[in-house]
CSV table of C-alpha atoms and ligand atoms in Angstrom, one decimal:
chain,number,residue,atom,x,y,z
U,1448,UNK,CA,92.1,101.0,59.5
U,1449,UNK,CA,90.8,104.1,57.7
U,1450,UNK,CA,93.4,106.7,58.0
U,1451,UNK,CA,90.5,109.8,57.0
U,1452,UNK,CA,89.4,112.1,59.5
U,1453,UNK,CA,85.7,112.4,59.7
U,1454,UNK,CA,84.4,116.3,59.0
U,1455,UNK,CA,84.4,116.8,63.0
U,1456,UNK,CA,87.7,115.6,63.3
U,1457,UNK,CA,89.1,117.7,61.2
U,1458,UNK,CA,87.4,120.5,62.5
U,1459,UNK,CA,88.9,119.7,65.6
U,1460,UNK,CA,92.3,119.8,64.4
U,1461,UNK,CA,91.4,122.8,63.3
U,1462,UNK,CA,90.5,124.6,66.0
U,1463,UNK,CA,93.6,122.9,68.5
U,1464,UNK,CA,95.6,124.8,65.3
U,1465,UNK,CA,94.1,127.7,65.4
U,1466,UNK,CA,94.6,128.2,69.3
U,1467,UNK,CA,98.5,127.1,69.0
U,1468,UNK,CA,99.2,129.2,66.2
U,1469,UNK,CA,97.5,132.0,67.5
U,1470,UNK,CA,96.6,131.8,71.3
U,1471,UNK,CA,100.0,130.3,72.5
U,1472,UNK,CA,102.8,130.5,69.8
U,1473,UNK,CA,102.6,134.3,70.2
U,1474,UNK,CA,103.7,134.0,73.7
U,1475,UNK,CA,106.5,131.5,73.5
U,1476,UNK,CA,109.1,133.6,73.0
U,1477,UNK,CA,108.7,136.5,75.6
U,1478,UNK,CA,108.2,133.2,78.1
U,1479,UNK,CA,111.9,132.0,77.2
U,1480,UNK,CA,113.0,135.6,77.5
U,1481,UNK,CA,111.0,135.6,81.0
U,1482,UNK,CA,112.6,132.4,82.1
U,1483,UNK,CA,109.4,130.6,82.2
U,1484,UNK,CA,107.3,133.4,84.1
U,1485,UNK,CA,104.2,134.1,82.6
U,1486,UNK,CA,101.6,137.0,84.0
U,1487,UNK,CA,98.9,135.8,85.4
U,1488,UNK,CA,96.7,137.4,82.8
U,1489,UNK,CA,98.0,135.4,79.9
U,1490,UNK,CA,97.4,132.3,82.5
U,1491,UNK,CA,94.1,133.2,82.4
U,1492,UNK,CA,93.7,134.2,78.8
U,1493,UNK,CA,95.2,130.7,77.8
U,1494,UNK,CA,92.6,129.1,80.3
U,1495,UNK,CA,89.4,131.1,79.0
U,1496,UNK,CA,89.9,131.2,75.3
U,1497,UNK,CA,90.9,126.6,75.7
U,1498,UNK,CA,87.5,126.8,77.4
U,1499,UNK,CA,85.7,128.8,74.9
U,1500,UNK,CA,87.1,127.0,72.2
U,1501,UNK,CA,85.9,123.3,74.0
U,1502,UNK,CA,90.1,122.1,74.2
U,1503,UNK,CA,89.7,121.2,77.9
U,1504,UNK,CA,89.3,118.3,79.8
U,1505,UNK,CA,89.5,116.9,76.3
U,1506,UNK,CA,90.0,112.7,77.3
U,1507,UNK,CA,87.2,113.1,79.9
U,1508,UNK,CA,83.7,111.7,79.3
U,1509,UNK,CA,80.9,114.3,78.2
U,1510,UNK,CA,78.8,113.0,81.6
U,1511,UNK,CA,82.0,114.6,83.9
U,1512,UNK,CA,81.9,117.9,81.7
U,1513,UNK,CA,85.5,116.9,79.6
U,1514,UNK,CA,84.7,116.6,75.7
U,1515,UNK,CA,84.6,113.0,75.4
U,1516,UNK,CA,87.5,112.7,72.8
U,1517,UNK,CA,88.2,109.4,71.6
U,1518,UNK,CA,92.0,108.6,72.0
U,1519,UNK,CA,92.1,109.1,68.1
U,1520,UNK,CA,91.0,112.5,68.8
U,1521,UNK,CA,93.3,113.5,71.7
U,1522,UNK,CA,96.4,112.7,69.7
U,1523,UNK,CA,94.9,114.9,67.1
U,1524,UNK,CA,95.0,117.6,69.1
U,1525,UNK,CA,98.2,117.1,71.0
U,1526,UNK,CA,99.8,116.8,67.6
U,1527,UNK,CA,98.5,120.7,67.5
U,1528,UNK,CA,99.8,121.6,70.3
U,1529,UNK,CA,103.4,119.9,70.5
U,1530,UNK,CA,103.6,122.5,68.2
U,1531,UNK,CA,104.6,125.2,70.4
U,1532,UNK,CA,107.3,125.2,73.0
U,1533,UNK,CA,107.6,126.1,76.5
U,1534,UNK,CA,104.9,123.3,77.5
U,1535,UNK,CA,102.1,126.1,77.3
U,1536,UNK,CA,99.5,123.7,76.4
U,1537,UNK,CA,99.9,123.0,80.1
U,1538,UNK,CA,97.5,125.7,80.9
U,1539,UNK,CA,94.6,124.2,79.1
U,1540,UNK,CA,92.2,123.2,82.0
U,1541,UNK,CA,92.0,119.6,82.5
U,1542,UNK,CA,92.7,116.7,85.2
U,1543,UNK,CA,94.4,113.7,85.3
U,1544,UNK,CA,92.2,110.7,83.9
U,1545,UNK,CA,92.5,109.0,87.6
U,1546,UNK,CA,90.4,111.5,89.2
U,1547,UNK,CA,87.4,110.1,87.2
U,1548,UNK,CA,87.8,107.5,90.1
U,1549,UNK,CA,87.2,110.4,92.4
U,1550,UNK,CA,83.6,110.0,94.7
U,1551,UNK,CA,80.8,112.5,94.8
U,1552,UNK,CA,82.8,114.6,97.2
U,1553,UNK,CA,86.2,114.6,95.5
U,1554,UNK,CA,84.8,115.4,92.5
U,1555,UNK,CA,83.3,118.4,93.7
U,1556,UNK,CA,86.7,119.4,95.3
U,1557,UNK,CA,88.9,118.2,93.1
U,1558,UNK,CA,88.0,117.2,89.3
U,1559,UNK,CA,85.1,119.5,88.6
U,1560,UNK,CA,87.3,122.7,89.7
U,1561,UNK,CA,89.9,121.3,87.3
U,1562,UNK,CA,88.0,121.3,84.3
U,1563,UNK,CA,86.8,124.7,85.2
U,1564,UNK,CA,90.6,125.7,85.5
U,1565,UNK,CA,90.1,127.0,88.7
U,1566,UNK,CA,92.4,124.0,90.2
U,1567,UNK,CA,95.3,122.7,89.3
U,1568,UNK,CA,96.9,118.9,90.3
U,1569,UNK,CA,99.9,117.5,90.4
U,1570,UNK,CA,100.9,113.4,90.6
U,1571,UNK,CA,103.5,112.7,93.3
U,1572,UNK,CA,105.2,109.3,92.2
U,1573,UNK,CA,108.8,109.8,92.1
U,1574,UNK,CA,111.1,109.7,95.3
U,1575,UNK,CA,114.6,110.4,96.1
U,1576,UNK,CA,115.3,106.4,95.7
U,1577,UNK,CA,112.3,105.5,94.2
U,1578,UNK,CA,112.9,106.4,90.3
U,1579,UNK,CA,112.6,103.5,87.5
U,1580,UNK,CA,111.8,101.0,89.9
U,1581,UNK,CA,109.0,102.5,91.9
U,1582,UNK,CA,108.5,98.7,94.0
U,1583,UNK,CA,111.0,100.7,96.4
U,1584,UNK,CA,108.8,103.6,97.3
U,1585,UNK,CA,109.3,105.0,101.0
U,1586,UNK,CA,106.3,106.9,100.9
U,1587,UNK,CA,104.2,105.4,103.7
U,1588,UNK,CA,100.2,106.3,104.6
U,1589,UNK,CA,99.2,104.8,108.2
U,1590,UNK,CA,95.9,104.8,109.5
U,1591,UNK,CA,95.0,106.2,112.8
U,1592,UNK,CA,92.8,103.7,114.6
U,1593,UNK,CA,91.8,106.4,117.3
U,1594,UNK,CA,91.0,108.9,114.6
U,1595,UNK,CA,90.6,106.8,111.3
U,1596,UNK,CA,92.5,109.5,109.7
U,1597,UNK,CA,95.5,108.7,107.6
U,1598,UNK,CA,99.2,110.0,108.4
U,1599,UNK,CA,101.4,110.3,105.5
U,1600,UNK,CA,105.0,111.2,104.9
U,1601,UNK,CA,107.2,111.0,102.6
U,1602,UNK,CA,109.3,113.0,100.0
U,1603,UNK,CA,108.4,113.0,95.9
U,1604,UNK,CA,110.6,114.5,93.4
U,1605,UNK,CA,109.7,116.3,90.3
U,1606,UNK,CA,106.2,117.2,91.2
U,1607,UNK,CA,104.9,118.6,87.8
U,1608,UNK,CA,102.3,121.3,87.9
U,1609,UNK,CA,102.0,125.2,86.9
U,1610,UNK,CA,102.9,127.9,89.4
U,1611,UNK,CA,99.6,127.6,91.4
U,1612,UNK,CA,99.3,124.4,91.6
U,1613,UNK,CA,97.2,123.7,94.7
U,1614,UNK,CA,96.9,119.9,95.3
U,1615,UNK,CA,98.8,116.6,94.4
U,1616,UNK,CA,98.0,112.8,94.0
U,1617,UNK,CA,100.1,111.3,96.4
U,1618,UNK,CA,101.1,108.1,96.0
U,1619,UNK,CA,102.2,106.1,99.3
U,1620,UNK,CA,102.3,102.7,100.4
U,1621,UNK,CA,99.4,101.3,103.1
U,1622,UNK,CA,100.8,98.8,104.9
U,1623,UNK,CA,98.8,95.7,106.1
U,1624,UNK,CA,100.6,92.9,108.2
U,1625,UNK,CA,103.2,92.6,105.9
U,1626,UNK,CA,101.3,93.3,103.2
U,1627,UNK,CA,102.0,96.5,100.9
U,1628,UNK,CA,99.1,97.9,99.1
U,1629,UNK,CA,100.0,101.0,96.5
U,1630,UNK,CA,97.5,103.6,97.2
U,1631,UNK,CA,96.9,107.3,95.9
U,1632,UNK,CA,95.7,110.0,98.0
U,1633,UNK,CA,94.0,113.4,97.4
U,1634,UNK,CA,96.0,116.2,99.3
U,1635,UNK,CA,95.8,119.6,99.2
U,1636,UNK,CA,99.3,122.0,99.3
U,1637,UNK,CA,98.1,124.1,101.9
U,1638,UNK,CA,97.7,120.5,104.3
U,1639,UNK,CA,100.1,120.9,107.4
U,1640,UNK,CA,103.0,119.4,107.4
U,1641,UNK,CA,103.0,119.2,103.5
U,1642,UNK,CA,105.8,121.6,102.0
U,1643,UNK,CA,107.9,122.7,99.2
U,1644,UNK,CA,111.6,121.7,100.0
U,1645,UNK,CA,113.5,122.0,96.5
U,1646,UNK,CA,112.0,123.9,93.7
U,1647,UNK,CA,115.2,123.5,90.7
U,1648,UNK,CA,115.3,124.9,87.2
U,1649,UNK,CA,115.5,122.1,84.8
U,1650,UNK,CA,116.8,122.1,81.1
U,1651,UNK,CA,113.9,123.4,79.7
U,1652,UNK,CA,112.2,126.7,80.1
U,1653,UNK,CA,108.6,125.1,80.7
U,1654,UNK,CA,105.0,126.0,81.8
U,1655,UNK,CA,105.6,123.6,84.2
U,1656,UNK,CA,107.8,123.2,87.6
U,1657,UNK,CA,109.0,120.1,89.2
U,1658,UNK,CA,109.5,121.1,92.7
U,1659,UNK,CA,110.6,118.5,95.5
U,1660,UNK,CA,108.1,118.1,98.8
U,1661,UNK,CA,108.4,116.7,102.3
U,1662,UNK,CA,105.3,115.6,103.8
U,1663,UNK,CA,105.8,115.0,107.6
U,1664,UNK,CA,102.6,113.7,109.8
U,1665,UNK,CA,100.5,114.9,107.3
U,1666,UNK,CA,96.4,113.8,108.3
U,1667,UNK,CA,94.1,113.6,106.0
U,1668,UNK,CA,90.5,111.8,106.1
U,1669,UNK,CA,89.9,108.1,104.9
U,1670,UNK,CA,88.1,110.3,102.1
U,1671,UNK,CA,91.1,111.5,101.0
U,1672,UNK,CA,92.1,108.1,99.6
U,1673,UNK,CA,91.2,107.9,95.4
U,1674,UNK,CA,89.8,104.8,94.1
U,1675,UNK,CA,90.8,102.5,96.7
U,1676,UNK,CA,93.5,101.1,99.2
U,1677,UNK,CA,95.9,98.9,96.7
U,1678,UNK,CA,95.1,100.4,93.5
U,1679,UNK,CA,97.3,102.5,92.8
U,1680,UNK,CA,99.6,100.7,90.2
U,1681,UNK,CA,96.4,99.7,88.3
U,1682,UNK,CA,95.2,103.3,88.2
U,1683,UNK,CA,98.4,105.1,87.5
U,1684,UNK,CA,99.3,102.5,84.3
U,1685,UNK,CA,96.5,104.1,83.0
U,1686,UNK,CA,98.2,107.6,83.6
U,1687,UNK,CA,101.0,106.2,81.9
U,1688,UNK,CA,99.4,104.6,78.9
U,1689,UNK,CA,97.4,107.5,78.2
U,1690,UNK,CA,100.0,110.0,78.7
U,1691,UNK,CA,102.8,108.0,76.6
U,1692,UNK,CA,100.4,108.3,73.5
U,1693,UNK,CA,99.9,112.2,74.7
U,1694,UNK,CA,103.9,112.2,74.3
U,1695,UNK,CA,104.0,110.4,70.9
U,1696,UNK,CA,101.5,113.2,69.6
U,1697,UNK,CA,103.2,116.1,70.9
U,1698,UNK,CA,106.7,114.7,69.1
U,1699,UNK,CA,105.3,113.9,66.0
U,1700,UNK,CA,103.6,117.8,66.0
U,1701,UNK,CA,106.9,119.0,67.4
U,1702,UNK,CA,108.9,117.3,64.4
U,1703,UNK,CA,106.2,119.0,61.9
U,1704,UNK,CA,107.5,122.1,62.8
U,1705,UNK,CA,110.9,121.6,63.3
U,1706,UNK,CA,110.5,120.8,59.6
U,1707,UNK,CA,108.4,123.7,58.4
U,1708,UNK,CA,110.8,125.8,59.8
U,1709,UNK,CA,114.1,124.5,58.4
U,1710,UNK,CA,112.1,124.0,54.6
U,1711,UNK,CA,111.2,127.4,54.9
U,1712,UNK,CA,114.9,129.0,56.0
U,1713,UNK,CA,116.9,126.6,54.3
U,1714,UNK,CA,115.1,127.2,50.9
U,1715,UNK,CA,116.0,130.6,51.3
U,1716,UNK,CA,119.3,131.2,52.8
U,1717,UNK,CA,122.0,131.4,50.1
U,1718,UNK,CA,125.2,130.5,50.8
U,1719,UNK,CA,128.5,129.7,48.3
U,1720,UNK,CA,125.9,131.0,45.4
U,1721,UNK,CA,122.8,128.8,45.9
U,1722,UNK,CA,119.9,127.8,48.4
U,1723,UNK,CA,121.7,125.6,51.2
U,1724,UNK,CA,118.7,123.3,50.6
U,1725,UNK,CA,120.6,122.4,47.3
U,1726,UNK,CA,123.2,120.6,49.2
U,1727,UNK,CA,122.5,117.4,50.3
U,1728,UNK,CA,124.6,117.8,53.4
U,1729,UNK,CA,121.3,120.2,54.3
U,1730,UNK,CA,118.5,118.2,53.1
U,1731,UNK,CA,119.1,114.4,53.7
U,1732,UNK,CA,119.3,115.0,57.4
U,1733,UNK,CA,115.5,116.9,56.8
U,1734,UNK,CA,114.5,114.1,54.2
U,1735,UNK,CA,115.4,111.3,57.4
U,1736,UNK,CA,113.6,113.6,59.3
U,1737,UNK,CA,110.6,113.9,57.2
U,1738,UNK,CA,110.7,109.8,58.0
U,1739,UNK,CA,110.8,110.0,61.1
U,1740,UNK,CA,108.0,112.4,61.7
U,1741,UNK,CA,105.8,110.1,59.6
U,1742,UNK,CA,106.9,107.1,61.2
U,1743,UNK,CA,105.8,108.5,64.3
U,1744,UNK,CA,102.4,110.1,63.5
U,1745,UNK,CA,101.6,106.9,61.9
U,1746,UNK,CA,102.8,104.8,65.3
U,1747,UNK,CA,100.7,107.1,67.5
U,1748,UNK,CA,97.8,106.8,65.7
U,1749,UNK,CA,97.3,103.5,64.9
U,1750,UNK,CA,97.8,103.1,68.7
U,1751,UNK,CA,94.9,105.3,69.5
U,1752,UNK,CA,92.9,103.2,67.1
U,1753,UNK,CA,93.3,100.0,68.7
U,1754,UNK,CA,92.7,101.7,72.2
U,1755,UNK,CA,89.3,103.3,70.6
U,1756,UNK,CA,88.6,99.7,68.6
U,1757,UNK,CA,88.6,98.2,72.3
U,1758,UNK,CA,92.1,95.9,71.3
U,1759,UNK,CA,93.6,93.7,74.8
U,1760,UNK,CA,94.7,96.6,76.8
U,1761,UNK,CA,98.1,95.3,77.4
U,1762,UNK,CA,98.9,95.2,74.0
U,1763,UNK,CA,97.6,99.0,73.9
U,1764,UNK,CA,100.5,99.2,76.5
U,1765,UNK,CA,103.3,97.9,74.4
U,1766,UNK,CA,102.2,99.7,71.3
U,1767,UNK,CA,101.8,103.2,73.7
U,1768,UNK,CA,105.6,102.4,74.8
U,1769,UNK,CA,106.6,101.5,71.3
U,1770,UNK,CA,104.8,105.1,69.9
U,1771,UNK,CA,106.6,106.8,72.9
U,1772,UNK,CA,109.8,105.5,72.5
U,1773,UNK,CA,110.3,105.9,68.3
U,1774,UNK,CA,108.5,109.6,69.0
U,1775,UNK,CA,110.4,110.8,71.7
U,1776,UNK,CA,114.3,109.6,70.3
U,1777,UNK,CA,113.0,110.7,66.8
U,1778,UNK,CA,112.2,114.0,68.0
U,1779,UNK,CA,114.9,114.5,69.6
U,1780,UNK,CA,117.3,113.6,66.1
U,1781,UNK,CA,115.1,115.7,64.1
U,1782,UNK,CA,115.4,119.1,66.4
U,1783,UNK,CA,119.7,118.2,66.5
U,1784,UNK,CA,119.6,118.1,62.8
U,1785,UNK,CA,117.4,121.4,62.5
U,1786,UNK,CA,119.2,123.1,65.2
U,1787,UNK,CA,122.2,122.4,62.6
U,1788,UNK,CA,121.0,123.2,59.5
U,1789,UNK,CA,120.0,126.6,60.9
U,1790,UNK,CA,123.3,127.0,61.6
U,1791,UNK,CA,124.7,129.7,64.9
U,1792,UNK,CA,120.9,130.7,64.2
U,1793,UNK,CA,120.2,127.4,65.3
U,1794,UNK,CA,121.9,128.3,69.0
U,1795,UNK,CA,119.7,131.2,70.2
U,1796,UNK,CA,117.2,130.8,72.0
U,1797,UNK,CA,114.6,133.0,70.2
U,1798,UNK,CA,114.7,130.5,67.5
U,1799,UNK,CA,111.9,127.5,68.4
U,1800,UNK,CA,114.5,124.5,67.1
U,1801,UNK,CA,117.2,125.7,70.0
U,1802,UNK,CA,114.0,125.5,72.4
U,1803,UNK,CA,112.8,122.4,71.0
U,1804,UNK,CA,116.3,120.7,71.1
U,1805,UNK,CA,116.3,121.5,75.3
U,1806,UNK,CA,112.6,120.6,75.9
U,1807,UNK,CA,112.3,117.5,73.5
U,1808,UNK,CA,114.6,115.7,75.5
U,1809,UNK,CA,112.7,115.3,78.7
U,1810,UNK,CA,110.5,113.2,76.6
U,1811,UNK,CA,113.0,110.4,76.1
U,1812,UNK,CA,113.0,110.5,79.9
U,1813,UNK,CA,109.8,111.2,82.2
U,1814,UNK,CA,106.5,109.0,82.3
U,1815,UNK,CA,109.4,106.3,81.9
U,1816,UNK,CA,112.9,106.7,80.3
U,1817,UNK,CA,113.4,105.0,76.6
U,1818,UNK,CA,115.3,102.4,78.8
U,1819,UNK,CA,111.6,101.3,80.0
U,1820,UNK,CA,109.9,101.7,77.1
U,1821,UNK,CA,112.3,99.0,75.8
U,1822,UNK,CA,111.7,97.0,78.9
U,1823,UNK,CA,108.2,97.0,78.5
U,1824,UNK,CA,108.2,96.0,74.7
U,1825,UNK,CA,110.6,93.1,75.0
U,1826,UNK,CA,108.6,91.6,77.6
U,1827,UNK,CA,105.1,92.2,75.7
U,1828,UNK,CA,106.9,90.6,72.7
U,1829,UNK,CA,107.6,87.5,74.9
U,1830,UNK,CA,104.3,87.3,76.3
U,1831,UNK,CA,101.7,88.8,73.9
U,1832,UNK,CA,103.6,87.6,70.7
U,1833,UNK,CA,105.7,89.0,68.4
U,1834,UNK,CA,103.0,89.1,65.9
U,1835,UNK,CA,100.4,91.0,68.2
U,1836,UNK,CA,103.4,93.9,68.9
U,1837,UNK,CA,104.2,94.6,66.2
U,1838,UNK,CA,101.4,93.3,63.4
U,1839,UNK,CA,97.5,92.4,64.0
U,1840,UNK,CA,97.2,93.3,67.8
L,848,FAD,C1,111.0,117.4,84.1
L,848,FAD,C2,110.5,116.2,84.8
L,848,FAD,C3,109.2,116.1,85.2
L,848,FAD,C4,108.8,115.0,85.9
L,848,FAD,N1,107.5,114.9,86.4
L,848,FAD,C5,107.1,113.9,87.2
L,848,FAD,C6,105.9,113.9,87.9
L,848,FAD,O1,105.0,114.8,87.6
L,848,FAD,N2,105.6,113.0,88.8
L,848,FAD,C7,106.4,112.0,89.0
L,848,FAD,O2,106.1,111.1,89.8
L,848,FAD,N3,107.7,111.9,88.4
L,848,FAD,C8,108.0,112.8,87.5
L,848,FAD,N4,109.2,112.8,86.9
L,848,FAD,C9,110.2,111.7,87.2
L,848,FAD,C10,110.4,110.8,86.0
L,848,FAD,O3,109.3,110.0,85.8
L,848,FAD,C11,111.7,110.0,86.4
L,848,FAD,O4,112.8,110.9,86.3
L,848,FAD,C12,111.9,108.8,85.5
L,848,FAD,O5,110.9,107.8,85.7
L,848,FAD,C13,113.3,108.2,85.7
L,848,FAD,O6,113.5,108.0,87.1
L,848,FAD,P1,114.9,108.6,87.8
L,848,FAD,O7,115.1,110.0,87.3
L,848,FAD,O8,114.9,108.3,89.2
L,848,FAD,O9,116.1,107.8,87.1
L,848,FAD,P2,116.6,106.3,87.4
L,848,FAD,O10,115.4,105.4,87.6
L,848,FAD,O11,117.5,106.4,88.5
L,848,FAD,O12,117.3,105.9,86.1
L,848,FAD,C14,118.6,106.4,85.8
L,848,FAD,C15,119.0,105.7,84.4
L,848,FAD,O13,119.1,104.3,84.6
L,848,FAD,C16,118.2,103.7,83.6
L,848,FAD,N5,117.6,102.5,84.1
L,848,FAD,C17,116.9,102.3,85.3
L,848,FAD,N6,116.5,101.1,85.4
L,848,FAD,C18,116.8,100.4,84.3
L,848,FAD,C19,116.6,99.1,83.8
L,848,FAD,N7,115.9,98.2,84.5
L,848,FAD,N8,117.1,98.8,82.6
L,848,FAD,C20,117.8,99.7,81.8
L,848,FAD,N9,118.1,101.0,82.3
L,848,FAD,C21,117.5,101.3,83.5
L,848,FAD,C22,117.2,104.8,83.3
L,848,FAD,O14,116.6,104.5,82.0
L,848,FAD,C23,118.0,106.0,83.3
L,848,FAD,O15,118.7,106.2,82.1
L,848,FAD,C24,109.7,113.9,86.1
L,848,FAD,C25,111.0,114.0,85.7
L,848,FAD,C26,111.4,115.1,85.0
L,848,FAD,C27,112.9,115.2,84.5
């Protein structure tokens, strides 16, 4: 493995800096002080100046008009931008990898408006009782014989997606005989019999909501359905993989500047006479962190290498849980041990540590808790190999 960046990629990282730093970071604090209400012109700003810089749609191929990034290259660019907090990045224009299963006429409805930010989807997996263990999803899709249309209902929890978000993935079990088959369906929020029935404030002050929705006799067309009756498990795990190694980026960029940020203060703040950084008590718990960011750069990337060197996709899987679940529970340490050594600084909110220490934690939970990660490991380490986990894959 050659840890160098070629010239482009280092270019890239670059430019995902240079929009952070200066596009979003100067926003992050009115946004807390806004409680996560940004004007729409800022939306828009955020939108146009990711498209003019070529940060959008960044893991989709060149021939759907997304950048083509290799995985090594998205987790470049997500270590830029887990660099700011209130989950602005969210406004970059984009669309979840599935949709590249999407026909000629979804992708003209669905992912090409998406990568020109005019759209915005969300992925409806999560149910009331349906959390960990999504083998006990409710949410049922029956086909009309007289109309060949498809009746859905159900109700998802934590539907993620910006204000004006304006369609979801759905994903709702067919049933055949006795036979269940997992399938995702395309359906727009303006659909009758589709609404909004819980919309909570979470811990975080995020980009984001996670609203709750009922769908009752909702029709939609057999065209609605995305990549096929029954696959939706095999499509979403790709969500999941993907998005895990997005997480492991975003922490490990997260815990950089967690660390900038307490170097800088603590090498300047005097207290009983000296630099606080002078007591140990201050900079061991920034040393471990120092670690622990390293640790989990180094975890994230050499995953995205062996998805870009074409390794057995299920050990991609482990190593994506593995990089998730160091990542996510480092990150979390390092922002409790920076939030300390900033001391009652540390506790306001206009200080990015106290925001980081709320909005790190979700990470240890969503695309699958630290519980799961661990679930998925030990099995890969009995059925891949110890050796291919956690040594040649
Ligand atoms: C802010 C936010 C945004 C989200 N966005 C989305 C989204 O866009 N789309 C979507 O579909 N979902 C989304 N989720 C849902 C998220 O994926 C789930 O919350 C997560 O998978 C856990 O499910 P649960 O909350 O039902 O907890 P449960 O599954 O009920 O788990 C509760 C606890 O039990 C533990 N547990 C469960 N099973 C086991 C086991 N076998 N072994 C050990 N421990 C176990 C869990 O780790 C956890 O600690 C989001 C959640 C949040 C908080």
């Amino acid at each position: 493995m050659d840890f160098a960046l070629t010239p482009e990629q280092s270019a890239l990282r670059e430019r995902a800096r240079r929009y952070t730093v200066e596009v979003l970071q100067p926003h992050e604090a009115q946004f807390e002080r806004d409680h996560g209400v940004l004007p729409k012109a800022a939306a828009d700003e955020f939108r146009r100046a990711a498209i003019e810089a070529n940060l959008h749609a960044g893991s989709l191929p060149r021939s759907v008009g997304g950048q083509g990034w290799s995985v090594l290259e998205q987790v470049i660019v997500h270590e830029q931008l887990g660099q700011v907090t209130g989950g602005l990045w969210s406004y970059i224009p984009g669309a979840y990898n599935v949709l590249l299963h999407c026909d000629p006429a979804q992708r003209a409805r669905y992912l090409d408006p998406s990568i020109r930010g005019e759209r915005n989807g969300s992925y409806a997996i999560t149910e009331k009782d349906a959390g960990s263990d999504a083998r006990t999803m409710a949410a049922t899709a029956k086909r009309d014989p007289a109309s060949g249309e498809y009746v859905l209902n159900g109700e998802k929890w934590f539907v993620t997606g910006p204000d004006d978000t304006d369609f979801m993935i759905f994903h709702a079990i067919v049933t055949d005989g006795d036979r269940r088959l997992p399938t995702l369906f395309l359906v727009d929020y303006d659909t009758p019999g589709l609404r909004l029935s819980h919309d909570p404030d979470y811990m975080h002050t995020f980009a984001d909501r996670h609203p709750q929705f009922i769908l009752e006799d909702v029709r939609v067309p057999a065209g609605a359905i995305l990549g096929g009756i029954g696959e939706a498990d095999q499509l979403t795990n790709e969500w999941f993989v993907e998005e895990r190694i997005h997480i492991g980026a975003r922490c490990g960029g997260a815990m950089e500047r967690l660390l900038a940020l307490a170097v800088e203060w603590s090498t300047s703040r005097i207290q009983f006479g000296q630099r606080i950084y002078d007591f140990q008590g201050v900079s061991f718990p920034l040393a471990d962190s120092a670690a622990d960011a390293a640790a989990a750069r180094l975890l994230t990337r050499e995953c995205a290498w062996l998805a870009d060197s074409g390794a057995d996709p299920k050990v991609v899987h482990a190593r994506a849980s593995i990089a998730k679940l160091f990542a996510s529970e480092a990150a979390f340490r390092c922002a409790d041990r920076v939030v300390q050594v900033f001391g009652g600084r540390g506790y306001m909110r206009e200080n990015p540590a106290e925001r980081f220490f709320r909005e790190l934690r979700v990470d240890r939970i969503w695309e699958g808790t630290s519980e799961i990660q661990r679930l998925i490991i030990a099995r890969s380490l009995e059925k891949r190999g110890v050796g291919r986990v956690v040594g040649e894959a």
